[in-house]
């Protein structure tokens, strides 16, 4: 008779201990991009709400930016890198042929005992990875988890593509997640619609192409319902929220969802897109870090290529 296998003892819940962000040194206004796509600052602001974004320099690669954000998050959490069980990196812009980003980040952090893996769910990558980290901790498979969203979108965007050039920025955002006696990371509500995968895709040269109007219609149709389902799964209402932190894809999507949820004036709505652009998998943690004085329940919603989507309620540290 085969003996039963032992199982690890997990934790009742998990929580976000700290949040940090890395923003590249160079800021690029709309004028510089508008000249390349035969457009204007006014058109860009009206179309998506972006005024400027950050562009990474050659020395600001995915690993450097991720490590900078994660190092600050670890210091703020008071967690030694040696005690980290897993490093998760959400990214859609890694272009290496073999090596994934996470092992390099773990090595740079000094997290020598940690498992490390990339998670590719495009702009939904952060909530996907957050749900993974929560499950690892509650199952006992991990103690502390470092989760980073990091993107160099300039590597995968055509600067003359009128549909994408003005939207994206570069940067990284990180959180440290640890065990908790209460559930401070709510149940994830997620899914994917592969039938729409051609709406956001890479061409033969590895450049991102997007059917903008179709993606906009898809997002505005799915995000409000996804947000409501995440609130229901967490057992709270929109009135209980302190913040709404969606993927920073387009100000019109953010505003339409906030209106659909009938968010009260007390709810802080993240609008980091204004001066940071769409930073892919980094956008939610960067937007979270931009609300340093906000604590309590926050609704996170991610959506993007795949088409993938995910949402959950968390308690901000």
CSV table of C-alpha atoms in Angstrom, one decimal:
chain,number,residue,atom,x,y,z
A,1,UNK,CA,0.0,0.0,0.0
A,2,UNK,CA,1.4,3.4,-1.0
A,3,UNK,CA,1.8,5.6,2.1
A,4,UNK,CA,0.1,9.0,2.0
A,5,UNK,CA,2.3,11.9,1.1
A,6,UNK,CA,2.9,14.6,3.6
A,7,UNK,CA,1.5,18.1,3.0
A,8,UNK,CA,2.8,21.5,4.0
A,9,UNK,CA,0.9,23.5,6.5
A,10,UNK,CA,-0.2,26.8,5.0
A,11,UNK,CA,-1.6,30.1,6.3
A,12,UNK,CA,-5.1,31.4,6.7
A,13,UNK,CA,-4.4,34.2,4.3
A,14,UNK,CA,-1.8,36.5,2.8
A,15,UNK,CA,-1.3,40.3,2.6
A,16,UNK,CA,0.6,42.9,0.7
A,17,UNK,CA,3.4,44.2,3.0
A,18,UNK,CA,4.8,46.9,0.8
A,19,UNK,CA,4.5,48.6,-2.6
A,20,UNK,CA,7.3,50.3,-4.6
A,21,UNK,CA,7.8,51.6,-8.1
A,22,UNK,CA,10.7,52.4,-10.5
A,23,UNK,CA,10.1,55.1,-13.1
A,24,UNK,CA,12.8,55.7,-15.8
A,25,UNK,CA,14.7,58.9,-15.8
A,26,UNK,CA,13.5,60.3,-19.1
A,27,UNK,CA,10.0,61.8,-19.4
A,28,UNK,CA,8.5,62.1,-22.9
A,29,UNK,CA,5.7,64.5,-23.6
A,30,UNK,CA,3.0,64.1,-26.3
A,31,UNK,CA,4.6,66.6,-28.6
A,32,UNK,CA,7.6,64.4,-29.3
A,33,UNK,CA,5.4,61.5,-30.2
A,34,UNK,CA,2.8,63.5,-32.1
A,35,UNK,CA,5.3,64.6,-34.6
A,36,UNK,CA,6.1,61.0,-35.5
A,37,UNK,CA,2.4,59.9,-36.0
A,38,UNK,CA,1.0,63.0,-37.7
A,39,UNK,CA,-1.0,63.9,-34.6
A,40,UNK,CA,-1.2,66.4,-31.8
A,41,UNK,CA,-1.0,66.8,-28.0
A,42,UNK,CA,-4.7,67.6,-27.9
A,43,UNK,CA,-5.7,64.5,-29.9
A,44,UNK,CA,-3.7,62.2,-27.7
A,45,UNK,CA,-5.1,63.7,-24.4
A,46,UNK,CA,-8.6,63.5,-25.8
A,47,UNK,CA,-8.2,59.9,-27.0
A,48,UNK,CA,-6.6,58.4,-23.9
A,49,UNK,CA,-5.9,61.0,-21.2
A,50,UNK,CA,-2.1,60.7,-21.4
A,51,UNK,CA,0.1,63.9,-21.1
A,52,UNK,CA,3.5,62.2,-20.8
A,53,UNK,CA,5.2,58.9,-20.2
A,54,UNK,CA,8.6,57.5,-19.2
A,55,UNK,CA,11.1,56.0,-21.6
A,56,UNK,CA,13.8,53.7,-20.4
A,57,UNK,CA,17.5,54.4,-21.3
A,58,UNK,CA,19.8,51.6,-22.5
A,59,UNK,CA,20.9,50.9,-19.0
A,60,UNK,CA,17.3,50.7,-17.7
A,61,UNK,CA,16.5,47.2,-18.9
A,62,UNK,CA,13.8,44.9,-17.5
A,63,UNK,CA,16.0,43.3,-14.9
A,64,UNK,CA,17.5,46.6,-13.6
A,65,UNK,CA,14.0,48.3,-13.3
A,66,UNK,CA,12.5,45.2,-11.7
A,67,UNK,CA,15.3,44.9,-9.2
A,68,UNK,CA,15.2,48.5,-8.3
A,69,UNK,CA,11.5,48.4,-7.5
A,70,UNK,CA,11.7,45.0,-5.7
A,71,UNK,CA,14.7,46.1,-3.6
A,72,UNK,CA,12.8,49.1,-2.3
A,73,UNK,CA,9.7,47.0,-1.6
A,74,UNK,CA,11.8,44.5,0.4
A,75,UNK,CA,13.4,47.3,2.4
A,76,UNK,CA,10.1,48.9,3.1
A,77,UNK,CA,8.7,45.5,4.2
A,78,UNK,CA,11.7,44.8,6.4
A,79,UNK,CA,12.1,41.4,4.6
A,80,UNK,CA,15.6,40.0,4.0
A,81,UNK,CA,16.0,38.7,0.4
A,82,UNK,CA,17.4,35.4,1.7
A,83,UNK,CA,13.9,34.8,3.3
A,84,UNK,CA,12.1,35.2,0.0
A,85,UNK,CA,10.5,31.9,-1.2
A,86,UNK,CA,9.5,33.0,-4.7
A,87,UNK,CA,10.1,35.8,-7.2
A,88,UNK,CA,7.3,36.2,-9.7
A,89,UNK,CA,7.8,38.6,-12.7
A,90,UNK,CA,4.9,39.7,-14.8
A,91,UNK,CA,6.0,41.0,-18.2
A,92,UNK,CA,5.0,41.1,-21.9
A,93,UNK,CA,8.1,42.8,-23.2
A,94,UNK,CA,10.9,40.3,-22.5
A,95,UNK,CA,12.8,39.6,-25.7
A,96,UNK,CA,15.5,37.3,-24.5
A,97,UNK,CA,15.8,34.0,-26.4
A,98,UNK,CA,16.1,31.7,-23.5
A,99,UNK,CA,16.6,33.2,-20.0
A,100,UNK,CA,13.4,34.4,-18.3
A,101,UNK,CA,13.5,37.6,-16.3
A,102,UNK,CA,12.7,36.3,-12.9
A,103,UNK,CA,15.8,34.2,-12.2
A,104,UNK,CA,17.9,37.2,-13.1
A,105,UNK,CA,15.9,39.5,-10.8
A,106,UNK,CA,16.1,36.9,-8.0
A,107,UNK,CA,19.9,36.7,-8.4
A,108,UNK,CA,20.3,40.5,-8.4
A,109,UNK,CA,18.2,40.8,-5.3
A,110,UNK,CA,20.2,38.1,-3.4
A,111,UNK,CA,17.1,35.9,-3.1
A,112,UNK,CA,19.3,32.8,-3.6
A,113,UNK,CA,16.9,30.4,-2.1
A,114,UNK,CA,13.9,31.5,-4.1
A,115,UNK,CA,12.0,29.9,-6.9
A,116,UNK,CA,11.7,32.3,-9.9
A,117,UNK,CA,9.4,32.4,-12.8
A,118,UNK,CA,7.9,34.8,-15.4
A,119,UNK,CA,4.2,34.9,-15.8
A,120,UNK,CA,2.9,36.1,-19.2
A,121,UNK,CA,-0.7,37.3,-19.1
A,122,UNK,CA,0.1,40.7,-20.7
A,123,UNK,CA,-1.6,43.6,-19.0
A,124,UNK,CA,-3.6,41.2,-16.8
A,125,UNK,CA,-0.2,39.8,-15.6
A,126,UNK,CA,-0.1,41.5,-12.2
A,127,UNK,CA,-3.5,40.3,-10.8
A,128,UNK,CA,-2.8,36.8,-12.3
A,129,UNK,CA,0.6,36.7,-10.5
A,130,UNK,CA,-1.0,38.2,-7.3
A,131,UNK,CA,-3.5,35.3,-7.2
A,132,UNK,CA,-0.6,32.9,-7.7
A,133,UNK,CA,1.4,34.4,-4.9
A,134,UNK,CA,-1.6,34.3,-2.6
A,135,UNK,CA,-2.2,30.6,-3.4
A,136,UNK,CA,1.5,29.8,-2.8
A,137,UNK,CA,1.4,31.4,0.6
A,138,UNK,CA,-1.9,29.9,1.7
A,139,UNK,CA,-0.8,26.4,0.6
A,140,UNK,CA,2.4,26.7,2.6
A,141,UNK,CA,4.5,26.5,-0.6
A,142,UNK,CA,6.0,29.9,0.0
A,143,UNK,CA,6.6,32.3,2.9
A,144,UNK,CA,7.4,35.7,1.4
A,145,UNK,CA,6.9,36.3,-2.3
A,146,UNK,CA,8.3,39.2,-4.4
A,147,UNK,CA,6.0,40.1,-7.3
A,148,UNK,CA,7.2,42.5,-9.9
A,149,UNK,CA,5.5,43.9,-13.1
A,150,UNK,CA,8.2,45.3,-15.4
A,151,UNK,CA,8.0,46.5,-19.0
A,152,UNK,CA,10.2,48.1,-21.7
A,153,UNK,CA,7.4,48.7,-24.1
A,154,UNK,CA,9.6,50.8,-26.3
A,155,UNK,CA,11.2,47.5,-27.4
A,156,UNK,CA,8.0,46.1,-28.8
A,157,UNK,CA,6.2,49.3,-30.0
A,158,UNK,CA,6.6,50.9,-33.4
A,159,UNK,CA,7.2,54.6,-32.7
A,160,UNK,CA,5.4,55.5,-36.0
A,161,UNK,CA,2.3,53.3,-35.4
A,162,UNK,CA,-0.6,55.7,-34.9
A,163,UNK,CA,-2.5,53.0,-33.0
A,164,UNK,CA,0.1,52.3,-30.3
A,165,UNK,CA,3.0,54.7,-30.2
A,166,UNK,CA,1.3,57.3,-28.0
A,167,UNK,CA,-0.1,54.8,-25.4
A,168,UNK,CA,2.8,53.0,-23.8
A,169,UNK,CA,5.5,53.8,-21.3
A,170,UNK,CA,8.2,51.9,-19.4
A,171,UNK,CA,8.8,51.1,-15.8
A,172,UNK,CA,8.4,48.6,-13.0
A,173,UNK,CA,6.2,48.2,-9.9
A,174,UNK,CA,6.7,45.6,-7.1
A,175,UNK,CA,5.0,44.3,-4.0
A,176,UNK,CA,6.1,42.0,-1.2
A,177,UNK,CA,3.5,39.5,-0.1
A,178,UNK,CA,3.6,37.6,3.2
A,179,UNK,CA,1.4,35.4,5.4
A,180,UNK,CA,-1.5,36.8,7.4
A,181,UNK,CA,-4.1,35.5,9.8
A,182,UNK,CA,-6.8,37.2,7.8
A,183,UNK,CA,-7.7,37.3,4.1
A,184,UNK,CA,-6.2,40.6,2.9
A,185,UNK,CA,-6.0,39.4,-0.7
A,186,UNK,CA,-9.5,38.5,-1.9
A,187,UNK,CA,-10.6,35.8,-4.3
A,188,UNK,CA,-9.5,36.3,-7.9
A,189,UNK,CA,-12.1,36.5,-10.6
A,190,UNK,CA,-10.4,35.8,-13.9
A,191,UNK,CA,-10.7,34.4,-17.4
A,192,UNK,CA,-9.6,34.6,-21.0
A,193,UNK,CA,-11.1,34.8,-24.5
A,194,UNK,CA,-8.7,33.4,-27.0
A,195,UNK,CA,-11.1,34.1,-29.8
A,196,UNK,CA,-10.0,37.7,-29.6
A,197,UNK,CA,-6.3,37.0,-29.5
A,198,UNK,CA,-5.7,38.7,-32.9
A,199,UNK,CA,-6.9,42.1,-31.5
A,200,UNK,CA,-3.6,42.4,-29.6
A,201,UNK,CA,-0.7,40.5,-31.2
A,202,UNK,CA,2.9,40.5,-32.2
A,203,UNK,CA,3.8,40.7,-35.9
A,204,UNK,CA,6.6,38.8,-37.5
A,205,UNK,CA,9.2,41.3,-36.3
A,206,UNK,CA,8.0,41.0,-32.7
A,207,UNK,CA,6.2,44.4,-32.7
A,208,UNK,CA,2.9,44.8,-30.9
A,209,UNK,CA,0.0,45.5,-33.1
A,210,UNK,CA,-3.5,46.5,-31.8
A,211,UNK,CA,-6.9,46.9,-33.2
A,212,UNK,CA,-7.6,49.9,-30.9
A,213,UNK,CA,-11.4,50.5,-31.4
A,214,UNK,CA,-12.2,46.8,-31.0
A,215,UNK,CA,-10.0,46.4,-27.9
A,216,UNK,CA,-11.7,49.6,-26.4
A,217,UNK,CA,-15.2,48.2,-27.0
A,218,UNK,CA,-14.2,44.8,-25.5
A,219,UNK,CA,-12.7,46.4,-22.4
A,220,UNK,CA,-15.6,48.7,-21.7
A,221,UNK,CA,-18.0,45.8,-22.1
A,222,UNK,CA,-16.2,43.4,-19.8
A,223,UNK,CA,-14.5,45.5,-17.1
A,224,UNK,CA,-17.5,46.8,-15.2
A,225,UNK,CA,-19.0,43.3,-14.8
A,226,UNK,CA,-15.6,41.9,-13.9
A,227,UNK,CA,-15.2,44.5,-11.2
A,228,UNK,CA,-18.7,43.7,-9.7
A,229,UNK,CA,-17.9,40.0,-9.6
A,230,UNK,CA,-14.7,40.7,-7.7
A,231,UNK,CA,-16.5,42.8,-5.2
A,232,UNK,CA,-19.1,40.0,-4.8
A,233,UNK,CA,-16.4,37.4,-4.4
A,234,UNK,CA,-14.8,39.5,-1.6
A,235,UNK,CA,-18.1,40.0,0.1
A,236,UNK,CA,-18.0,43.8,0.0
A,237,UNK,CA,-19.7,46.6,-2.0
A,238,UNK,CA,-18.3,49.5,-3.9
A,239,UNK,CA,-19.2,51.7,-1.0
A,240,UNK,CA,-16.7,49.8,1.1
A,241,UNK,CA,-13.8,50.7,-1.2
A,242,UNK,CA,-11.0,53.1,-0.4
A,243,UNK,CA,-9.5,52.9,-3.9
A,244,UNK,CA,-10.1,51.7,-7.4
A,245,UNK,CA,-6.9,50.7,-9.2
A,246,UNK,CA,-7.5,49.4,-12.7
A,247,UNK,CA,-4.9,48.7,-15.4
A,248,UNK,CA,-3.9,52.1,-16.7
A,249,UNK,CA,-4.9,51.5,-20.3
A,250,UNK,CA,-7.1,54.4,-21.2
A,251,UNK,CA,-8.6,57.2,-19.1
A,252,UNK,CA,-11.9,56.8,-20.9
A,253,UNK,CA,-12.1,53.1,-19.8
A,254,UNK,CA,-11.2,54.0,-16.2
A,255,UNK,CA,-13.8,56.8,-16.1
A,256,UNK,CA,-16.5,54.6,-17.7
A,257,UNK,CA,-15.9,51.8,-15.2
A,258,UNK,CA,-15.9,54.2,-12.2
A,259,UNK,CA,-19.2,55.6,-13.4
A,260,UNK,CA,-20.7,52.2,-13.9
A,261,UNK,CA,-19.7,51.1,-10.4
A,262,UNK,CA,-21.2,54.4,-9.0
A,263,UNK,CA,-18.1,55.0,-6.9
A,264,UNK,CA,-18.5,57.5,-4.2
A,265,UNK,CA,-16.4,60.6,-3.8
A,266,UNK,CA,-14.5,58.9,-1.0
A,267,UNK,CA,-13.0,56.3,-3.4
A,268,UNK,CA,-9.7,57.3,-4.8
A,269,UNK,CA,-9.5,56.4,-8.5
A,270,UNK,CA,-6.0,55.7,-9.8
A,271,UNK,CA,-5.1,57.9,-12.8
A,272,UNK,CA,-1.4,57.2,-13.0
A,273,UNK,CA,-1.8,56.9,-16.8
A,274,UNK,CA,-1.8,60.7,-17.1
A,275,UNK,CA,1.9,61.1,-16.5
A,276,UNK,CA,3.1,57.5,-16.9
A,277,UNK,CA,1.2,56.1,-19.9
A,278,UNK,CA,0.2,52.4,-20.2
A,279,UNK,CA,3.1,50.4,-18.6
A,280,UNK,CA,1.5,47.0,-19.3
A,281,UNK,CA,2.0,44.5,-16.4
A,282,UNK,CA,3.7,47.2,-14.4
A,283,UNK,CA,0.7,49.6,-14.5
A,284,UNK,CA,-1.3,48.4,-11.5
A,285,UNK,CA,1.6,48.2,-8.9
A,286,UNK,CA,2.9,51.6,-10.2
A,287,UNK,CA,-0.6,53.1,-9.8
A,288,UNK,CA,-0.8,51.6,-6.4
A,289,UNK,CA,2.5,53.1,-5.4
A,290,UNK,CA,1.2,56.5,-6.6
A,291,UNK,CA,-1.4,56.4,-3.8
A,292,UNK,CA,0.9,56.3,-0.8
A,293,UNK,CA,-1.6,57.8,1.7
A,294,UNK,CA,-4.5,55.4,0.9
A,295,UNK,CA,-5.2,52.4,3.1
A,296,UNK,CA,-8.1,49.9,3.2
A,297,UNK,CA,-9.8,47.9,0.5
A,298,UNK,CA,-8.8,48.5,-3.1
A,299,UNK,CA,-10.3,46.9,-6.2
A,300,UNK,CA,-7.7,45.8,-8.8
A,301,UNK,CA,-8.7,45.1,-12.4
A,302,UNK,CA,-6.3,43.9,-15.2
A,303,UNK,CA,-7.1,43.2,-18.8
A,304,UNK,CA,-5.3,42.9,-22.1
A,305,UNK,CA,-3.8,40.7,-24.8
A,306,UNK,CA,-4.8,37.1,-24.8
A,307,UNK,CA,-7.5,38.3,-24.3
A,308,UNK,CA,-7.0,37.9,-20.6
A,309,UNK,CA,-8.6,39.5,-17.6
A,310,UNK,CA,-8.5,39.3,-13.8
A,311,UNK,CA,-9.7,41.2,-10.7
A,312,UNK,CA,-9.5,41.0,-6.9
A,313,UNK,CA,-10.0,43.1,-3.8
A,314,UNK,CA,-6.9,43.7,-1.6
A,315,UNK,CA,-6.2,45.6,1.6
A,316,UNK,CA,-3.6,48.2,0.9
A,317,UNK,CA,-0.7,48.3,3.3
